[in-house]
JSON list of C-alpha atoms in Angstrom, two decimals:
[
{"chain": "A", "resi": 138, "resn": "ASN", "atom": "CA", "xyz": [134.82, 85.09, 123.16]},
{"chain": "A", "resi": 139, "resn": "LYS", "atom": "CA", "xyz": [131.03, 85.11, 122.70]},
{"chain": "A", "resi": 140, "resn": "SER", "atom": "CA", "xyz": [130.42, 87.88, 125.25]},
{"chain": "A", "resi": 141, "resn": "VAL", "atom": "CA", "xyz": [132.64, 90.28, 123.28]},
{"chain": "A", "resi": 142, "resn": "MET", "atom": "CA", "xyz": [130.85, 89.37, 120.05]},
{"chain": "A", "resi": 143, "resn": "ASN", "atom": "CA", "xyz": [127.46, 90.18, 121.66]},
{"chain": "A", "resi": 144, "resn": "MET", "atom": "CA", "xyz": [128.53, 93.64, 122.87]},
{"chain": "A", "resi": 145, "resn": "PRO", "atom": "CA", "xyz": [127.34, 95.51, 119.73]},
{"chain": "A", "resi": 146, "resn": "ARG", "atom": "CA", "xyz": [123.93, 93.86, 120.11]},
{"chain": "A", "resi": 147, "resn": "ILE", "atom": "CA", "xyz": [123.72, 94.86, 123.77]},
{"chain": "A", "resi": 148, "resn": "VAL", "atom": "CA", "xyz": [124.67, 98.48, 122.98]},
{"chain": "A", "resi": 149, "resn": "ALA", "atom": "CA", "xyz": [122.15, 98.59, 120.12]},
{"chain": "A", "resi": 150, "resn": "ALA", "atom": "CA", "xyz": [119.41, 97.16, 122.37]},
{"chain": "A", "resi": 151, "resn": "ALA", "atom": "CA", "xyz": [120.17, 99.73, 125.08]},
{"chain": "A", "resi": 152, "resn": "ALA", "atom": "CA", "xyz": [120.10, 102.56, 122.54]},
{"chain": "A", "resi": 153, "resn": "PHE", "atom": "CA", "xyz": [116.78, 101.31, 121.11]},
{"chain": "A", "resi": 154, "resn": "SER", "atom": "CA", "xyz": [115.34, 101.08, 124.62]},
{"chain": "A", "resi": 155, "resn": "ALA", "atom": "CA", "xyz": [116.39, 104.68, 125.25]},
{"chain": "A", "resi": 156, "resn": "ILE", "atom": "CA", "xyz": [114.77, 105.75, 121.99]},
{"chain": "A", "resi": 157, "resn": "ILE", "atom": "CA", "xyz": [111.42, 104.35, 123.02]},
{"chain": "A", "resi": 158, "resn": "SER", "atom": "CA", "xyz": [111.56, 105.84, 126.52]},
{"chain": "A", "resi": 159, "resn": "LEU", "atom": "CA", "xyz": [112.29, 109.39, 125.33]},
{"chain": "A", "resi": 160, "resn": "SER", "atom": "CA", "xyz": [108.97, 109.91, 123.56]},
{"chain": "A", "resi": 161, "resn": "ASN", "atom": "CA", "xyz": [106.56, 108.57, 126.22]},
{"chain": "A", "resi": 162, "resn": "GLY", "atom": "CA", "xyz": [103.84, 108.41, 123.55]},
{"chain": "A", "resi": 163, "resn": "LYS", "atom": "CA", "xyz": [103.24, 112.17, 123.54]},
{"chain": "A", "resi": 164, "resn": "LEU", "atom": "CA", "xyz": [102.92, 114.09, 120.31]},
{"chain": "A", "resi": 165, "resn": "ILE", "atom": "CA", "xyz": [104.05, 117.68, 119.78]},
{"chain": "A", "resi": 166, "resn": "GLY", "atom": "CA", "xyz": [100.39, 118.65, 119.35]},
{"chain": "A", "resi": 167, "resn": "ASP", "atom": "CA", "xyz": [99.58, 117.25, 122.81]},
{"chain": "A", "resi": 168, "resn": "VAL", "atom": "CA", "xyz": [102.39, 119.26, 124.41]},
{"chain": "A", "resi": 169, "resn": "ALA", "atom": "CA", "xyz": [101.33, 122.44, 122.60]},
{"chain": "A", "resi": 170, "resn": "LYS", "atom": "CA", "xyz": [97.75, 121.98, 123.89]},
{"chain": "A", "resi": 171, "resn": "GLU", "atom": "CA", "xyz": [99.00, 121.42, 127.45]},
{"chain": "A", "resi": 172, "resn": "ASN", "atom": "CA", "xyz": [101.13, 124.55, 127.12]},
{"chain": "A", "resi": 173, "resn": "LEU", "atom": "CA", "xyz": [98.09, 126.58, 126.01]},
{"chain": "A", "resi": 174, "resn": "ARG", "atom": "CA", "xyz": [95.99, 125.28, 128.92]},
{"chain": "A", "resi": 175, "resn": "GLY", "atom": "CA", "xyz": [98.74, 125.96, 131.45]},
{"chain": "A", "resi": 176, "resn": "ALA", "atom": "CA", "xyz": [99.56, 129.56, 130.49]},
{"chain": "A", "resi": 177, "resn": "GLY", "atom": "CA", "xyz": [96.77, 132.09, 130.72]},
{"chain": "A", "resi": 178, "resn": "ALA", "atom": "CA", "xyz": [96.85, 135.01, 128.29]},
{"chain": "A", "resi": 179, "resn": "ASP", "atom": "CA", "xyz": [96.49, 137.48, 131.17]},
{"chain": "A", "resi": 180, "resn": "GLU", "atom": "CA", "xyz": [99.58, 136.05, 132.91]},
{"chain": "A", "resi": 181, "resn": "GLY", "atom": "CA", "xyz": [101.83, 137.44, 130.17]},
{"chain": "A", "resi": 182, "resn": "HIS", "atom": "CA", "xyz": [103.39, 134.05, 129.34]},
{"chain": "A", "resi": 183, "resn": "ARG", "atom": "CA", "xyz": [104.35, 133.26, 125.78]},
{"chain": "A", "resi": 184, "resn": "THR", "atom": "CA", "xyz": [103.04, 129.87, 124.68]},
{"chain": "A", "resi": 185, "resn": "LEU", "atom": "CA", "xyz": [105.18, 127.62, 122.54]},
{"chain": "A", "resi": 186, "resn": "SER", "atom": "CA", "xyz": [103.96, 126.79, 119.06]},
{"chain": "A", "resi": 187, "resn": "ASN", "atom": "CA", "xyz": [104.38, 123.43, 117.35]},
{"chain": "A", "resi": 188, "resn": "GLU", "atom": "CA", "xyz": [107.26, 124.98, 115.37]},
{"chain": "A", "resi": 189, "resn": "ASP", "atom": "CA", "xyz": [109.02, 126.23, 118.54]},
{"chain": "A", "resi": 190, "resn": "ILE", "atom": "CA", "xyz": [108.80, 122.78, 120.13]},
{"chain": "A", "resi": 191, "resn": "LEU", "atom": "CA", "xyz": [110.19, 121.10, 116.98]},
{"chain": "A", "resi": 192, "resn": "LYS", "atom": "CA", "xyz": [113.10, 123.58, 116.72]},
{"chain": "A", "resi": 193, "resn": "ASN", "atom": "CA", "xyz": [114.17, 122.61, 120.25]},
{"chain": "A", "resi": 194, "resn": "MET", "atom": "CA", "xyz": [114.39, 118.94, 119.19]},
{"chain": "A", "resi": 195, "resn": "LEU", "atom": "CA", "xyz": [116.27, 119.51, 115.90]},
{"chain": "A", "resi": 196, "resn": "ARG", "atom": "CA", "xyz": [119.84, 118.89, 117.06]},
{"chain": "A", "resi": 197, "resn": "LYS", "atom": "CA", "xyz": [121.34, 116.59, 114.42]},
{"chain": "A", "resi": 198, "resn": "GLU", "atom": "CA", "xyz": [118.33, 116.49, 112.10]},
{"chain": "A", "resi": 199, "resn": "HIS", "atom": "CA", "xyz": [116.98, 118.77, 109.37]},
{"chain": "A", "resi": 200, "resn": "PHE", "atom": "CA", "xyz": [113.40, 119.75, 108.56]},
{"chain": "A", "resi": 201, "resn": "SER", "atom": "CA", "xyz": [111.89, 122.14, 106.04]},
{"chain": "A", "resi": 202, "resn": "PHE", "atom": "CA", "xyz": [108.26, 122.88, 105.25]},
{"chain": "A", "resi": 203, "resn": "ASP", "atom": "CA", "xyz": [109.42, 123.78, 101.73]},
{"chain": "A", "resi": 204, "resn": "THR", "atom": "CA", "xyz": [111.04, 120.47, 100.85]},
{"chain": "A", "resi": 205, "resn": "ASP", "atom": "CA", "xyz": [109.91, 117.80, 103.33]},
{"chain": "A", "resi": 206, "resn": "GLU", "atom": "CA", "xyz": [106.70, 115.91, 102.71]},
{"chain": "A", "resi": 207, "resn": "CYS", "atom": "CA", "xyz": [104.91, 113.34, 104.83]},
{"chain": "A", "resi": 208, "resn": "LEU", "atom": "CA", "xyz": [102.94, 110.21, 104.08]},
{"chain": "A", "resi": 209, "resn": "ILE", "atom": "CA", "xyz": [99.30, 111.23, 104.43]},
{"chain": "A", "resi": 210, "resn": "GLY", "atom": "CA", "xyz": [97.79, 107.82, 103.74]},
{"chain": "A", "resi": 211, "resn": "VAL", "atom": "CA", "xyz": [97.57, 104.76, 101.53]},
{"chain": "A", "resi": 212, "resn": "ASP", "atom": "CA", "xyz": [94.35, 103.85, 99.73]},
{"chain": "A", "resi": 213, "resn": "VAL", "atom": "CA", "xyz": [92.90, 100.34, 99.28]},
{"chain": "A", "resi": 214, "resn": "ASN", "atom": "CA", "xyz": [94.88, 99.93, 96.03]},
{"chain": "A", "resi": 215, "resn": "GLY", "atom": "CA", "xyz": [98.17, 100.67, 97.82]},
{"chain": "A", "resi": 216, "resn": "THR", "atom": "CA", "xyz": [98.58, 104.13, 96.27]},
{"chain": "A", "resi": 217, "resn": "ALA", "atom": "CA", "xyz": [100.29, 106.50, 98.68]},
{"chain": "A", "resi": 218, "resn": "THR", "atom": "CA", "xyz": [99.35, 110.15, 99.13]},
{"chain": "A", "resi": 219, "resn": "TYR", "atom": "CA", "xyz": [102.00, 112.66, 100.23]},
{"chain": "A", "resi": 220, "resn": "GLY", "atom": "CA", "xyz": [101.59, 116.21, 101.47]},
{"chain": "A", "resi": 221, "resn": "ARG", "atom": "CA", "xyz": [102.59, 118.91, 103.93]},
{"chain": "A", "resi": 222, "resn": "CYS", "atom": "CA", "xyz": [103.79, 117.54, 107.27]},
{"chain": "A", "resi": 223, "resn": "GLU", "atom": "CA", "xyz": [101.71, 118.23, 110.36]},
{"chain": "A", "resi": 224, "resn": "ILE", "atom": "CA", "xyz": [104.20, 118.95, 113.14]},
{"chain": "A", "resi": 225, "resn": "ARG", "atom": "CA", "xyz": [101.56, 118.26, 115.77]},
{"chain": "A", "resi": 226, "resn": "ARG", "atom": "CA", "xyz": [101.71, 114.57, 114.71]},
{"chain": "A", "resi": 227, "resn": "PHE", "atom": "CA", "xyz": [105.48, 114.29, 115.36]},
{"chain": "A", "resi": 228, "resn": "PRO", "atom": "CA", "xyz": [106.50, 112.63, 118.65]},
{"chain": "A", "resi": 229, "resn": "TYR", "atom": "CA", "xyz": [107.48, 114.91, 121.49]},
{"chain": "A", "resi": 230, "resn": "CYS", "atom": "CA", "xyz": [111.03, 114.09, 122.60]},
{"chain": "A", "resi": 231, "resn": "GLU", "atom": "CA", "xyz": [111.79, 114.64, 126.29]},
{"chain": "A", "resi": 232, "resn": "GLY", "atom": "CA", "xyz": [115.00, 114.93, 128.25]},
{"chain": "A", "resi": 233, "resn": "ASP", "atom": "CA", "xyz": [117.91, 117.35, 128.61]},
{"chain": "A", "resi": 234, "resn": "THR", "atom": "CA", "xyz": [119.11, 116.83, 125.04]},
{"chain": "A", "resi": 235, "resn": "PRO", "atom": "CA", "xyz": [116.15, 115.49, 123.07]},
{"chain": "A", "resi": 236, "resn": "HIS", "atom": "CA", "xyz": [116.77, 114.54, 119.46]},
{"chain": "A", "resi": 237, "resn": "ILE", "atom": "CA", "xyz": [114.17, 113.75, 116.84]},
{"chain": "A", "resi": 238, "resn": "CYS", "atom": "CA", "xyz": [114.99, 111.49, 113.90]},
{"chain": "A", "resi": 239, "resn": "PHE", "atom": "CA", "xyz": [112.74, 111.37, 110.84]},
{"chain": "A", "resi": 240, "resn": "ASN", "atom": "CA", "xyz": [114.12, 108.20, 109.18]},
{"chain": "A", "resi": 241, "resn": "ARG", "atom": "CA", "xyz": [112.99, 109.39, 105.74]},
{"chain": "A", "resi": 242, "resn": "VAL", "atom": "CA", "xyz": [112.12, 106.71, 103.19]},
{"chain": "A", "resi": 243, "resn": "ASN", "atom": "CA", "xyz": [112.72, 106.89, 99.45]},
{"chain": "A", "resi": 244, "resn": "ARG", "atom": "CA", "xyz": [109.71, 107.17, 97.17]},
{"chain": "A", "resi": 245, "resn": "GLN", "atom": "CA", "xyz": [109.33, 104.77, 94.27]},
{"chain": "A", "resi": 246, "resn": "ASP", "atom": "CA", "xyz": [107.28, 107.14, 92.10]},
{"chain": "A", "resi": 247, "resn": "LYS", "atom": "CA", "xyz": [109.07, 110.51, 92.10]},
{"chain": "A", "resi": 248, "resn": "PHE", "atom": "CA", "xyz": [112.67, 111.33, 91.16]},
{"chain": "A", "resi": 249, "resn": "TRP", "atom": "CA", "xyz": [114.95, 114.35, 90.93]},
{"chain": "A", "resi": 250, "resn": "PRO", "atom": "CA", "xyz": [116.53, 115.14, 87.52]},
{"chain": "A", "resi": 251, "resn": "ASP", "atom": "CA", "xyz": [119.74, 113.42, 88.75]},
{"chain": "A", "resi": 252, "resn": "LYS", "atom": "CA", "xyz": [117.71, 110.19, 89.20]},
{"chain": "A", "resi": 253, "resn": "ASN", "atom": "CA", "xyz": [117.84, 110.28, 93.03]},
{"chain": "A", "resi": 254, "resn": "PRO", "atom": "CA", "xyz": [114.42, 109.54, 94.51]},
{"chain": "A", "resi": 255, "resn": "TYR", "atom": "CA", "xyz": [112.42, 111.99, 96.54]},
{"chain": "A", "resi": 256, "resn": "PHE", "atom": "CA", "xyz": [112.18, 110.97, 100.18]},
{"chain": "A", "resi": 257, "resn": "TYR", "atom": "CA", "xyz": [109.22, 111.28, 102.53]},
{"chain": "A", "resi": 258, "resn": "ILE", "atom": "CA", "xyz": [108.59, 111.20, 106.26]},
{"chain": "A", "resi": 259, "resn": "ASP", "atom": "CA", "xyz": [106.32, 108.46, 107.63]},
{"chain": "A", "resi": 260, "resn": "TYR", "atom": "CA", "xyz": [104.95, 109.47, 111.05]},
{"chain": "A", "resi": 261, "resn": "LYS", "atom": "CA", "xyz": [105.34, 105.85, 112.22]},
{"chain": "A", "resi": 262, "resn": "ARG", "atom": "CA", "xyz": [109.11, 105.94, 111.54]},
{"chain": "A", "resi": 263, "resn": "ILE", "atom": "CA", "xyz": [109.88, 109.13, 113.51]},
{"chain": "A", "resi": 264, "resn": "HIS", "atom": "CA", "xyz": [111.74, 108.37, 116.73]},
{"chain": "A", "resi": 265, "resn": "CYS", "atom": "CA", "xyz": [113.33, 110.20, 119.64]},
{"chain": "A", "resi": 266, "resn": "TYR", "atom": "CA", "xyz": [116.84, 109.31, 120.72]},
{"chain": "A", "resi": 267, "resn": "PRO", "atom": "CA", "xyz": [119.28, 110.38, 123.44]},
{"chain": "A", "resi": 268, "resn": "ASP", "atom": "CA", "xyz": [122.57, 112.17, 122.97]},
{"chain": "A", "resi": 269, "resn": "ILE", "atom": "CA", "xyz": [124.80, 109.08, 123.08]},
{"chain": "A", "resi": 270, "resn": "GLU", "atom": "CA", "xyz": [128.28, 109.40, 121.61]},
{"chain": "A", "resi": 271, "resn": "GLY", "atom": "CA", "xyz": [128.56, 107.46, 118.37]},
{"chain": "A", "resi": 272, "resn": "PHE", "atom": "CA", "xyz": [124.79, 107.04, 118.00]},
{"chain": "A", "resi": 273, "resn": "THR", "atom": "CA", "xyz": [123.52, 109.13, 115.12]},
{"chain": "A", "resi": 274, "resn": "CYS", "atom": "CA", "xyz": [120.20, 109.58, 113.43]},
{"chain": "A", "resi": 275, "resn": "SER", "atom": "CA", "xyz": [119.65, 107.94, 110.06]},
{"chain": "A", "resi": 276, "resn": "SER", "atom": "CA", "xyz": [117.91, 110.86, 108.36]},
{"chain": "A", "resi": 277, "resn": "CYS", "atom": "CA", "xyz": [117.47, 108.91, 105.15]},
{"chain": "A", "resi": 278, "resn": "SER", "atom": "CA", "xyz": [117.09, 105.20, 104.72]},
{"chain": "A", "resi": 279, "resn": "PRO", "atom": "CA", "xyz": [118.63, 104.22, 102.38]},
{"chain": "A", "resi": 280, "resn": "GLY", "atom": "CA", "xyz": [121.00, 107.11, 101.72]},
{"chain": "A", "resi": 281, "resn": "ARG", "atom": "CA", "xyz": [122.39, 110.06, 103.67]},
{"chain": "A", "resi": 282, "resn": "TRP", "atom": "CA", "xyz": [121.40, 113.66, 104.23]},
{"chain": "A", "resi": 283, "resn": "CYS", "atom": "CA", "xyz": [123.41, 115.98, 101.97]},
{"chain": "A", "resi": 284, "resn": "THR", "atom": "CA", "xyz": [123.54, 119.43, 103.58]},
{"chain": "A", "resi": 285, "resn": "PRO", "atom": "CA", "xyz": [124.49, 121.48, 100.47]},
{"chain": "A", "resi": 286, "resn": "GLU", "atom": "CA", "xyz": [121.75, 119.75, 98.46]},
{"chain": "A", "resi": 287, "resn": "GLY", "atom": "CA", "xyz": [119.21, 120.05, 101.28]},
{"chain": "A", "resi": 288, "resn": "ARG", "atom": "CA", "xyz": [117.91, 116.55, 100.58]},
{"chain": "A", "resi": 289, "resn": "CYS", "atom": "CA", "xyz": [118.62, 112.86, 100.88]},
{"chain": "A", "resi": 290, "resn": "ILE", "atom": "CA", "xyz": [121.10, 111.38, 98.40]},
{"chain": "A", "resi": 291, "resn": "LEU", "atom": "CA", "xyz": [121.53, 107.66, 97.74]},
{"chain": "A", "resi": 292, "resn": "ASP", "atom": "CA", "xyz": [125.28, 107.89, 96.99]},
{"chain": "A", "resi": 293, "resn": "GLU", "atom": "CA", "xyz": [126.77, 110.95, 98.70]},
{"chain": "A", "resi": 294, "resn": "ASN", "atom": "CA", "xyz": [130.19, 110.18, 97.20]},
{"chain": "A", "resi": 295, "resn": "MET", "atom": "CA", "xyz": [128.94, 111.56, 93.88]},
{"chain": "A", "resi": 296, "resn": "TYR", "atom": "CA", "xyz": [128.22, 114.95, 95.54]},
{"chain": "A", "resi": 297, "resn": "SER", "atom": "CA", "xyz": [130.20, 117.44, 97.64]},
{"chain": "A", "resi": 298, "resn": "CYS", "atom": "CA", "xyz": [128.06, 116.73, 100.68]},
{"chain": "A", "resi": 299, "resn": "TRP", "atom": "CA", "xyz": [130.84, 117.03, 103.23]},
{"chain": "A", "resi": 300, "resn": "ASP", "atom": "CA", "xyz": [133.31, 119.50, 101.65]},
{"chain": "A", "resi": 301, "resn": "ASP", "atom": "CA", "xyz": [131.67, 122.49, 103.38]},
{"chain": "A", "resi": 302, "resn": "GLN", "atom": "CA", "xyz": [132.02, 120.81, 106.78]},
{"chain": "A", "resi": 303, "resn": "LEU", "atom": "CA", "xyz": [135.79, 120.39, 106.38]},
{"chain": "A", "resi": 304, "resn": "ASP", "atom": "CA", "xyz": [136.25, 124.18, 106.14]},
{"chain": "A", "resi": 305, "resn": "SER", "atom": "CA", "xyz": [134.65, 124.91, 109.50]}
]
């Protein structure tokens, strides 16, 4: 039956549509500015920082200023520059259970001693997605996030990435 065969495509299209609608084109920096304008210092309100806003969106995703790096730009020769991520440039995810997904990409020029590549975050690949059962964020593409290692790994079967989760 062709309609049954097309179901995965329909579900994927609906999920992708939901991803796009959750961000509404706003960046975390825009929301932080709006927050500052809306709460006067004399009113006693605490304003949210970029970091506070990001923490609220980190449900199934990981981020660290110490280890994550972002694509800063590419020169005319195609040489990429990487550096500290600017949270204000991340999309602002809206909704009751907003999730941010970084979709890290492997670098071709920098490797760990175990020969796994370093991964970076490209601002254009960061997306928001809803809390839909069975729909998970791809933190690393290719590869998977390895919690004990605190980084993306191409072949997680060679590491004890999931042993600690079985104990809980």
